[in-house]
Amino acid sequence: THLIEAYRKIRNTCRFLLSNLYDFDPEKDRIPYVQLPELDRWALHRLSELIPRVRKSYDDFEFHTIFHALNNFCSVDLSSVYLDILKDRLYTFRADSPLRRGSQTVLFEILVAMTKLMAPVLSFTAEEIWRTLAAQPGGRLGVSSVHLSAFPEVQPQWQDAALAQRWERLLEVRVAVQAALENQRRDKVIGSSLEADVQIQANPERYEVLEQYVKDLPAIFIVSRVELREVHNLPHKPDFVVIVSKAMSGKCERCWNYREA
């Protein structure tokens, strides 16, 4: 049963990636790495860690590790974080906006790499994904079958340890915000997370990290508004507090965010 669920997760994640690449031509629409926002670069950093892990597992004949690594990447890095935050950008931004095209650039890189990585153990699924991608407008993949392609290589610029460390601190807060939102949802204070205003009180060190992303925090947490406050009397762990309240402002009919007119 666990294997079936893991396979379903990998397959459904690939379907989601494919469904958001229907109008993407990698030759015309690709956004250079240096122009990508940090969220997209974080996803590529995580991909750069997945590729050598899976390749080593093939070398060591540890096929269960390959399946676990792919499933974990789909469940945690993609579904729970990257794709969750990305949905607003994919669905509400103009089709050819640089932010949407940047996300599609990363989705394309991830899908091609994942398809190549899974090909020896999920042969038919990988081939089905490859042919579907090749049939789309920009599907220039070089070879007719995934089984004729080489394993993916890590691009050196994808590896960014400093960015990964910052995002680890940021995502720790995101997990706490999600837990606080769930509590308020259970108590019927809010329905959707976009009905929430969030206040974060943080020690100076944590505040310094969060302040760099203050404009992006509502999108990262998928809420309507985030207020950040620096405090000095919190214990070392946890070094921040999350307070959730119901948004009092009006709702935008297009993006569903609650904003003051």
PDB file of C-alpha atoms in Angstrom:
ATOM      1  CA  THR A   1       0.000   0.000   0.000  1.00  0.00           C
ATOM      2  CA  HIS A   2       2.832   2.397   0.866  1.00  0.00           C
ATOM      3  CA  LEU A   3       4.454   1.737  -2.527  1.00  0.00           C
ATOM      4  CA  ILE A   4       1.164   2.349  -4.343  1.00  0.00           C
ATOM      5  CA  GLU A   5       0.676   5.672  -2.517  1.00  0.00           C
ATOM      6  CA  ALA A   6       4.252   6.719  -3.260  1.00  0.00           C
ATOM      7  CA  TYR A   7       3.879   5.850  -6.938  1.00  0.00           C
ATOM      8  CA  ARG A   8       0.583   7.751  -7.110  1.00  0.00           C
ATOM      9  CA  LYS A   9       2.230  10.799  -5.528  1.00  0.00           C
ATOM     10  CA  ILE A  10       5.085  10.781  -8.055  1.00  0.00           C
ATOM     11  CA  ARG A  11       2.698  10.284 -10.994  1.00  0.00           C
ATOM     12  CA  ASN A  12       0.246  12.984  -9.845  1.00  0.00           C
ATOM     13  CA  THR A  13       3.069  15.462  -9.256  1.00  0.00           C
ATOM     14  CA  CYS A  14       4.333  14.874 -12.794  1.00  0.00           C
ATOM     15  CA  ARG A  15       0.788  15.341 -14.131  1.00  0.00           C
ATOM     16  CA  PHE A  16       0.575  18.697 -12.337  1.00  0.00           C
ATOM     17  CA  LEU A  17       3.930  19.785 -13.812  1.00  0.00           C
ATOM     18  CA  LEU A  18       2.834  18.714 -17.306  1.00  0.00           C
ATOM     19  CA  SER A  19      -0.492  20.533 -17.013  1.00  0.00           C
ATOM     20  CA  ASN A  20       1.332  23.796 -16.305  1.00  0.00           C
ATOM     21  CA  LEU A  21       3.768  23.481 -19.211  1.00  0.00           C
ATOM     22  CA  TYR A  22       1.159  23.313 -22.001  1.00  0.00           C
ATOM     23  CA  ASP A  23       2.109  26.815 -23.323  1.00  0.00           C
ATOM     24  CA  PHE A  24       5.818  26.803 -22.449  1.00  0.00           C
ATOM     25  CA  ASP A  25       8.504  26.673 -25.154  1.00  0.00           C
ATOM     26  CA  PRO A  26      11.909  26.153 -23.474  1.00  0.00           C
ATOM     27  CA  GLU A  27      13.728  27.788 -26.403  1.00  0.00           C
ATOM     28  CA  LYS A  28      11.635  30.975 -26.497  1.00  0.00           C
ATOM     29  CA  ASP A  29      10.250  31.331 -22.966  1.00  0.00           C
ATOM     30  CA  ARG A  30      13.111  30.177 -20.719  1.00  0.00           C
ATOM     31  CA  ILE A  31      14.161  32.724 -18.071  1.00  0.00           C
ATOM     32  CA  PRO A  32      17.908  32.875 -17.220  1.00  0.00           C
ATOM     33  CA  TYR A  33      18.835  31.569 -13.776  1.00  0.00           C
ATOM     34  CA  VAL A  34      20.133  34.957 -12.569  1.00  0.00           C
ATOM     35  CA  GLN A  35      16.680  36.504 -13.182  1.00  0.00           C
ATOM     36  CA  LEU A  36      14.764  33.875 -11.187  1.00  0.00           C
ATOM     37  CA  PRO A  37      13.259  34.796  -7.797  1.00  0.00           C
ATOM     38  CA  GLU A  38      14.680  33.044  -4.730  1.00  0.00           C
ATOM     39  CA  LEU A  39      11.769  30.596  -4.445  1.00  0.00           C
ATOM     40  CA  ASP A  40      12.529  29.225  -7.924  1.00  0.00           C
ATOM     41  CA  ARG A  41      16.259  29.089  -7.180  1.00  0.00           C
ATOM     42  CA  TRP A  42      15.521  27.236  -3.929  1.00  0.00           C
ATOM     43  CA  ALA A  43      13.608  24.586  -5.920  1.00  0.00           C
ATOM     44  CA  LEU A  44      16.570  24.160  -8.280  1.00  0.00           C
ATOM     45  CA  HIS A  45      18.915  23.869  -5.297  1.00  0.00           C
ATOM     46  CA  ARG A  46      16.765  21.040  -3.936  1.00  0.00           C
ATOM     47  CA  LEU A  47      16.841  19.402  -7.376  1.00  0.00           C
ATOM     48  CA  SER A  48      20.640  19.708  -7.367  1.00  0.00           C
ATOM     49  CA  GLU A  49      20.672  17.670  -4.140  1.00  0.00           C
ATOM     50  CA  LEU A  50      18.227  15.054  -5.473  1.00  0.00           C
ATOM     51  CA  ILE A  51      20.149  14.225  -8.666  1.00  0.00           C
ATOM     52  CA  PRO A  52      23.441  13.006  -7.083  1.00  0.00           C
ATOM     53  CA  ARG A  53      21.517  11.183  -4.321  1.00  0.00           C
ATOM     54  CA  VAL A  54      19.534   9.170  -6.876  1.00  0.00           C
ATOM     55  CA  ARG A  55      22.549   8.561  -9.136  1.00  0.00           C
ATOM     56  CA  LYS A  56      24.556   7.213  -6.176  1.00  0.00           C
ATOM     57  CA  SER A  57      21.655   4.929  -5.238  1.00  0.00           C
ATOM     58  CA  TYR A  58      21.697   3.446  -8.751  1.00  0.00           C
ATOM     59  CA  ASP A  59      25.469   2.916  -8.476  1.00  0.00           C
ATOM     60  CA  ASP A  60      24.919   1.143  -5.137  1.00  0.00           C
ATOM     61  CA  PHE A  61      21.862  -0.837  -6.403  1.00  0.00           C
ATOM     62  CA  GLU A  62      19.762   0.675  -3.575  1.00  0.00           C
ATOM     63  CA  PHE A  63      16.518   0.877  -5.527  1.00  0.00           C
ATOM     64  CA  HIS A  64      14.325   1.479  -2.443  1.00  0.00           C
ATOM     65  CA  THR A  65      16.373   4.642  -1.733  1.00  0.00           C
ATOM     66  CA  ILE A  66      15.662   5.921  -5.262  1.00  0.00           C
ATOM     67  CA  PHE A  67      11.926   5.506  -4.773  1.00  0.00           C
ATOM     68  CA  HIS A  68      12.063   7.117  -1.325  1.00  0.00           C
ATOM     69  CA  ALA A  69      14.110  10.089  -2.592  1.00  0.00           C
ATOM     70  CA  LEU A  70      11.744  10.742  -5.520  1.00  0.00           C
ATOM     71  CA  ASN A  71       8.664  10.407  -3.321  1.00  0.00           C
ATOM     72  CA  ASN A  72      10.125  12.696  -0.652  1.00  0.00           C
ATOM     73  CA  PHE A  73      11.054  15.314  -3.262  1.00  0.00           C
ATOM     74  CA  CYS A  74       7.503  15.228  -4.699  1.00  0.00           C
ATOM     75  CA  SER A  75       5.737  15.227  -1.319  1.00  0.00           C
ATOM     76  CA  VAL A  76       7.854  17.657   0.698  1.00  0.00           C
ATOM     77  CA  ASP A  77       9.855  19.962  -1.575  1.00  0.00           C
ATOM     78  CA  LEU A  78       7.303  20.223  -4.381  1.00  0.00           C
ATOM     79  CA  SER A  79       3.750  19.610  -3.109  1.00  0.00           C
ATOM     80  CA  SER A  80       4.109  20.993   0.421  1.00  0.00           C
ATOM     81  CA  VAL A  81       6.285  23.995  -0.422  1.00  0.00           C
ATOM     82  CA  TYR A  82       7.151  24.982  -3.989  1.00  0.00           C
ATOM     83  CA  LEU A  83       3.962  24.069  -5.862  1.00  0.00           C
ATOM     84  CA  ASP A  84       1.777  25.168  -2.953  1.00  0.00           C
ATOM     85  CA  ILE A  85       3.238  28.694  -3.026  1.00  0.00           C
ATOM     86  CA  LEU A  86       3.393  28.750  -6.828  1.00  0.00           C
ATOM     87  CA  LYS A  87      -0.292  28.151  -7.606  1.00  0.00           C
ATOM     88  CA  ASP A  88      -1.258  31.820  -7.370  1.00  0.00           C
ATOM     89  CA  ARG A  89       1.547  32.761  -9.771  1.00  0.00           C
ATOM     90  CA  LEU A  90       0.629  30.048 -12.268  1.00  0.00           C
ATOM     91  CA  TYR A  91      -3.120  30.673 -12.238  1.00  0.00           C
ATOM     92  CA  THR A  92      -3.560  34.447 -11.807  1.00  0.00           C
ATOM     93  CA  PHE A  93      -0.502  36.023 -13.495  1.00  0.00           C
ATOM     94  CA  ARG A  94      -0.494  37.007 -17.163  1.00  0.00           C
ATOM     95  CA  ALA A  95       0.484  34.008 -19.332  1.00  0.00           C
ATOM     96  CA  ASP A  96       3.752  35.552 -20.532  1.00  0.00           C
ATOM     97  CA  SER A  97       4.697  37.385 -17.320  1.00  0.00           C
ATOM     98  CA  PRO A  98       8.383  36.882 -16.371  1.00  0.00           C
ATOM     99  CA  LEU A  99       7.391  35.425 -12.978  1.00  0.00           C
ATOM    100  CA  ARG A 100       5.135  32.790 -14.557  1.00  0.00           C
ATOM    101  CA  ARG A 101       7.686  31.998 -17.268  1.00  0.00           C
ATOM    102  CA  GLY A 102      10.380  31.741 -14.590  1.00  0.00           C
ATOM    103  CA  SER A 103       8.309  29.206 -12.682  1.00  0.00           C
ATOM    104  CA  GLN A 104       7.649  27.265 -15.877  1.00  0.00           C
ATOM    105  CA  THR A 105      11.396  27.246 -16.586  1.00  0.00           C
ATOM    106  CA  VAL A 106      11.947  25.545 -13.234  1.00  0.00           C
ATOM    107  CA  LEU A 107       8.991  23.165 -13.654  1.00  0.00           C
ATOM    108  CA  PHE A 108      10.420  22.105 -17.020  1.00  0.00           C
ATOM    109  CA  GLU A 109      13.901  21.477 -15.554  1.00  0.00           C
ATOM    110  CA  ILE A 110      12.402  19.485 -12.669  1.00  0.00           C
ATOM    111  CA  LEU A 111      10.108  17.383 -14.859  1.00  0.00           C
ATOM    112  CA  VAL A 112      12.811  16.475 -17.393  1.00  0.00           C
ATOM    113  CA  ALA A 113      15.281  15.598 -14.610  1.00  0.00           C
ATOM    114  CA  MET A 114      12.755  13.553 -12.631  1.00  0.00           C
ATOM    115  CA  THR A 115      11.628  11.652 -15.741  1.00  0.00           C
ATOM    116  CA  LYS A 116      15.225  10.685 -16.527  1.00  0.00           C
ATOM    117  CA  LEU A 117      15.897   9.703 -12.891  1.00  0.00           C
ATOM    118  CA  MET A 118      12.834   7.456 -12.622  1.00  0.00           C
ATOM    119  CA  ALA A 119      13.196   5.856 -16.064  1.00  0.00           C
ATOM    120  CA  PRO A 120      15.099   2.677 -14.998  1.00  0.00           C
ATOM    121  CA  VAL A 121      12.598   1.821 -12.225  1.00  0.00           C
ATOM    122  CA  LEU A 122       9.346   3.372 -13.532  1.00  0.00           C
ATOM    123  CA  SER A 123      10.008   2.652 -17.200  1.00  0.00           C
ATOM    124  CA  PHE A 124       6.507   2.938 -18.667  1.00  0.00           C
ATOM    125  CA  THR A 125       5.479   5.958 -16.605  1.00  0.00           C
ATOM    126  CA  ALA A 126       8.703   7.789 -17.515  1.00  0.00           C
ATOM    127  CA  GLU A 127       8.199   7.045 -21.214  1.00  0.00           C
ATOM    128  CA  GLU A 128       4.574   8.221 -21.051  1.00  0.00           C
ATOM    129  CA  ILE A 129       5.644  11.522 -19.438  1.00  0.00           C
ATOM    130  CA  TRP A 130       8.461  11.958 -21.982  1.00  0.00           C
ATOM    131  CA  ARG A 131       6.179  11.445 -24.977  1.00  0.00           C
ATOM    132  CA  THR A 132       3.491  13.734 -23.546  1.00  0.00           C
ATOM    133  CA  LEU A 133       6.069  16.468 -22.965  1.00  0.00           C
ATOM    134  CA  ALA A 134       7.573  15.964 -26.431  1.00  0.00           C
ATOM    135  CA  ALA A 135       4.107  16.384 -28.004  1.00  0.00           C
ATOM    136  CA  GLN A 136       3.600  19.824 -26.415  1.00  0.00           C
ATOM    137  CA  PRO A 137       4.450  22.979 -28.428  1.00  0.00           C
ATOM    138  CA  GLY A 138       7.926  23.435 -26.999  1.00  0.00           C
ATOM    139  CA  GLY A 139       8.720  19.784 -26.383  1.00  0.00           C
ATOM    140  CA  ARG A 140      12.191  19.677 -27.939  1.00  0.00           C
ATOM    141  CA  LEU A 141      13.844  16.986 -25.878  1.00  0.00           C
ATOM    142  CA  GLY A 142      16.570  15.900 -28.276  1.00  0.00           C
ATOM    143  CA  VAL A 143      15.766  12.176 -28.317  1.00  0.00           C
ATOM    144  CA  SER A 144      12.533  10.299 -29.043  1.00  0.00           C
ATOM    145  CA  SER A 145      12.650   8.149 -25.885  1.00  0.00           C
ATOM    146  CA  VAL A 146      13.677   8.862 -22.304  1.00  0.00           C
ATOM    147  CA  HIS A 147      15.588   5.575 -22.400  1.00  0.00           C
ATOM    148  CA  LEU A 148      17.901   7.040 -25.036  1.00  0.00           C
ATOM    149  CA  SER A 149      18.743  10.075 -22.899  1.00  0.00           C
ATOM    150  CA  ALA A 150      21.582  10.482 -20.378  1.00  0.00           C
ATOM    151  CA  PHE A 151      20.991  11.008 -16.666  1.00  0.00           C
ATOM    152  CA  PRO A 152      20.537  14.688 -15.720  1.00  0.00           C
ATOM    153  CA  GLU A 153      23.560  16.745 -14.747  1.00  0.00           C
ATOM    154  CA  VAL A 154      23.548  19.333 -11.966  1.00  0.00           C
ATOM    155  CA  GLN A 155      24.109  22.896 -13.192  1.00  0.00           C
ATOM    156  CA  PRO A 156      26.766  24.476 -10.913  1.00  0.00           C
ATOM    157  CA  GLN A 157      24.732  27.684 -10.423  1.00  0.00           C
ATOM    158  CA  TRP A 158      21.829  25.698  -8.954  1.00  0.00           C
ATOM    159  CA  GLN A 159      23.880  24.950  -5.843  1.00  0.00           C
ATOM    160  CA  ASP A 160      23.534  27.807  -3.371  1.00  0.00           C
ATOM    161  CA  ALA A 161      24.194  26.837   0.239  1.00  0.00           C
ATOM    162  CA  ALA A 162      23.611  30.342   1.632  1.00  0.00           C
ATOM    163  CA  LEU A 163      20.192  30.584  -0.029  1.00  0.00           C
ATOM    164  CA  ALA A 164      19.297  27.095   1.221  1.00  0.00           C
ATOM    165  CA  GLN A 165      20.194  28.078   4.786  1.00  0.00           C
ATOM    166  CA  ARG A 166      18.061  31.249   4.655  1.00  0.00           C
ATOM    167  CA  TRP A 167      15.110  29.308   3.262  1.00  0.00           C
ATOM    168  CA  GLU A 168      15.451  26.646   5.920  1.00  0.00           C
ATOM    169  CA  ARG A 169      14.920  29.378   8.555  1.00  0.00           C
ATOM    170  CA  LEU A 170      12.053  30.826   6.526  1.00  0.00           C
ATOM    171  CA  LEU A 171      10.309  27.480   6.053  1.00  0.00           C
ATOM    172  CA  GLU A 172      10.539  26.734   9.797  1.00  0.00           C
ATOM    173  CA  VAL A 173       8.315  29.794  10.307  1.00  0.00           C
ATOM    174  CA  ARG A 174       6.035  28.708   7.457  1.00  0.00           C
ATOM    175  CA  VAL A 175       5.406  25.351   9.184  1.00  0.00           C
ATOM    176  CA  ALA A 176       4.478  27.191  12.410  1.00  0.00           C
ATOM    177  CA  VAL A 177       2.180  29.570  10.497  1.00  0.00           C
ATOM    178  CA  GLN A 178       0.431  26.619   8.823  1.00  0.00           C
ATOM    179  CA  ALA A 179      -0.122  24.964  12.226  1.00  0.00           C
ATOM    180  CA  ALA A 180      -1.571  28.214  13.635  1.00  0.00           C
ATOM    181  CA  LEU A 181      -3.831  28.600  10.589  1.00  0.00           C
ATOM    182  CA  GLU A 182      -5.065  25.035  10.988  1.00  0.00           C
ATOM    183  CA  ASN A 183      -5.951  25.721  14.645  1.00  0.00           C
ATOM    184  CA  GLN A 184      -7.960  28.806  13.650  1.00  0.00           C
ATOM    185  CA  ARG A 185      -9.644  26.879  10.843  1.00  0.00           C
ATOM    186  CA  ARG A 186     -10.608  24.118  13.267  1.00  0.00           C
ATOM    187  CA  ASP A 187     -12.070  26.728  15.627  1.00  0.00           C
ATOM    188  CA  LYS A 188     -14.081  28.203  12.699  1.00  0.00           C
ATOM    189  CA  VAL A 189     -12.322  31.594  13.002  1.00  0.00           C
ATOM    190  CA  ILE A 190     -11.216  31.409   9.363  1.00  0.00           C
ATOM    191  CA  GLY A 191     -12.036  29.235   6.356  1.00  0.00           C
ATOM    192  CA  SER A 192      -9.397  29.706   3.655  1.00  0.00           C
ATOM    193  CA  SER A 193      -5.889  30.727   4.750  1.00  0.00           C
ATOM    194  CA  LEU A 194      -6.364  33.893   2.664  1.00  0.00           C
ATOM    195  CA  GLU A 195      -8.937  35.031   5.241  1.00  0.00           C
ATOM    196  CA  ALA A 196      -6.069  35.380   7.738  1.00  0.00           C
ATOM    197  CA  ASP A 197      -3.851  38.222   8.881  1.00  0.00           C
ATOM    198  CA  VAL A 198      -0.655  36.958  10.496  1.00  0.00           C
ATOM    199  CA  GLN A 199       1.574  38.696  13.018  1.00  0.00           C
ATOM    200  CA  ILE A 200       5.038  37.277  13.691  1.00  0.00           C
ATOM    201  CA  GLN A 201       7.004  38.375  16.732  1.00  0.00           C
ATOM    202  CA  ALA A 202      10.637  37.349  16.383  1.00  0.00           C
ATOM    203  CA  ASN A 203      13.957  37.626  18.177  1.00  0.00           C
ATOM    204  CA  PRO A 204      16.490  39.916  16.439  1.00  0.00           C
ATOM    205  CA  GLU A 205      18.307  37.102  14.610  1.00  0.00           C
ATOM    206  CA  ARG A 206      15.118  35.528  13.209  1.00  0.00           C
ATOM    207  CA  TYR A 207      13.652  38.981  12.518  1.00  0.00           C
ATOM    208  CA  GLU A 208      16.709  39.851  10.402  1.00  0.00           C
ATOM    209  CA  VAL A 209      16.101  36.789   8.196  1.00  0.00           C
ATOM    210  CA  LEU A 210      12.347  37.419   7.859  1.00  0.00           C
ATOM    211  CA  GLU A 211      12.751  41.157   7.201  1.00  0.00           C
ATOM    212  CA  GLN A 212      14.602  40.393   3.941  1.00  0.00           C
ATOM    213  CA  TYR A 213      11.416  38.706   2.675  1.00  0.00           C
ATOM    214  CA  VAL A 214       8.781  40.962   4.213  1.00  0.00           C
ATOM    215  CA  LYS A 215       7.120  41.736   0.823  1.00  0.00           C
ATOM    216  CA  ASP A 216       7.048  38.038  -0.088  1.00  0.00           C
ATOM    217  CA  LEU A 217       5.805  36.635   3.239  1.00  0.00           C
ATOM    218  CA  PRO A 218       2.055  36.786   2.392  1.00  0.00           C
ATOM    219  CA  ALA A 219       2.694  34.755  -0.795  1.00  0.00           C
ATOM    220  CA  ILE A 220       5.038  32.324   0.992  1.00  0.00           C
ATOM    221  CA  PHE A 221       2.554  31.753   3.832  1.00  0.00           C
ATOM    222  CA  ILE A 222      -0.501  31.998   1.484  1.00  0.00           C
ATOM    223  CA  VAL A 223      -2.242  34.593   3.651  1.00  0.00           C
ATOM    224  CA  SER A 224      -3.529  38.095   2.939  1.00  0.00           C
ATOM    225  CA  ARG A 225      -1.247  40.122   5.233  1.00  0.00           C
ATOM    226  CA  VAL A 226       1.835  39.581   7.399  1.00  0.00           C
ATOM    227  CA  GLU A 227       3.011  41.980  10.099  1.00  0.00           C
ATOM    228  CA  LEU A 228       6.534  41.513  11.394  1.00  0.00           C
ATOM    229  CA  ARG A 229       7.659  42.687  14.850  1.00  0.00           C
ATOM    230  CA  GLU A 230      11.067  42.488  16.484  1.00  0.00           C
ATOM    231  CA  VAL A 231      11.042  41.562  20.180  1.00  0.00           C
ATOM    232  CA  HIS A 232      13.941  40.913  22.555  1.00  0.00           C
ATOM    233  CA  ASN A 233      12.490  38.865  25.396  1.00  0.00           C
ATOM    234  CA  LEU A 234      11.601  35.583  23.652  1.00  0.00           C
ATOM    235  CA  PRO A 235      13.383  32.382  24.725  1.00  0.00           C
ATOM    236  CA  HIS A 236      16.057  30.963  22.445  1.00  0.00           C
ATOM    237  CA  LYS A 237      13.691  28.204  21.252  1.00  0.00           C
ATOM    238  CA  PRO A 238      11.289  28.919  19.747  1.00  0.00           C
ATOM    239  CA  ASP A 239      12.643  32.360  18.832  1.00  0.00           C
ATOM    240  CA  PHE A 240       9.389  33.543  17.251  1.00  0.00           C
ATOM    241  CA  VAL A 241       5.636  33.602  17.966  1.00  0.00           C
ATOM    242  CA  VAL A 242       2.814  33.397  15.393  1.00  0.00           C
ATOM    243  CA  ILE A 243      -0.520  35.162  15.987  1.00  0.00           C
ATOM    244  CA  VAL A 244      -3.369  34.627  13.510  1.00  0.00           C
ATOM    245  CA  SER A 245      -6.501  36.797  13.241  1.00  0.00           C
ATOM    246  CA  LYS A 246      -9.314  37.095  10.717  1.00  0.00           C
ATOM    247  CA  ALA A 247      -8.702  39.662   7.945  1.00  0.00           C
ATOM    248  CA  MET A 248     -11.016  42.645   8.268  1.00  0.00           C
ATOM    249  CA  SER A 249     -10.447  44.154   4.808  1.00  0.00           C
ATOM    250  CA  GLY A 250     -12.303  43.465   1.535  1.00  0.00           C
ATOM    251  CA  LYS A 251     -11.774  40.441  -0.695  1.00  0.00           C
ATOM    252  CA  CYS A 252     -10.312  40.744  -4.206  1.00  0.00           C
ATOM    253  CA  GLU A 253     -12.515  38.738  -6.593  1.00  0.00           C
ATOM    254  CA  ARG A 254      -9.569  37.831  -8.842  1.00  0.00           C
ATOM    255  CA  CYS A 255      -6.854  36.687  -6.409  1.00  0.00           C
ATOM    256  CA  TRP A 256      -9.107  36.130  -3.306  1.00  0.00           C
ATOM    257  CA  ASN A 257      -6.714  38.085  -1.091  1.00  0.00           C
ATOM    258  CA  TYR A 258      -8.199  40.361   1.560  1.00  0.00           C
ATOM    259  CA  ARG A 259      -6.814  43.876   1.082  1.00  0.00           C
ATOM    260  CA  GLU A 260      -7.670  47.353   2.191  1.00  0.00           C
ATOM    261  CA  ALA A 261      -9.258  49.380  -0.602  1.00  0.00           C
TER     262      ALA A 261
END
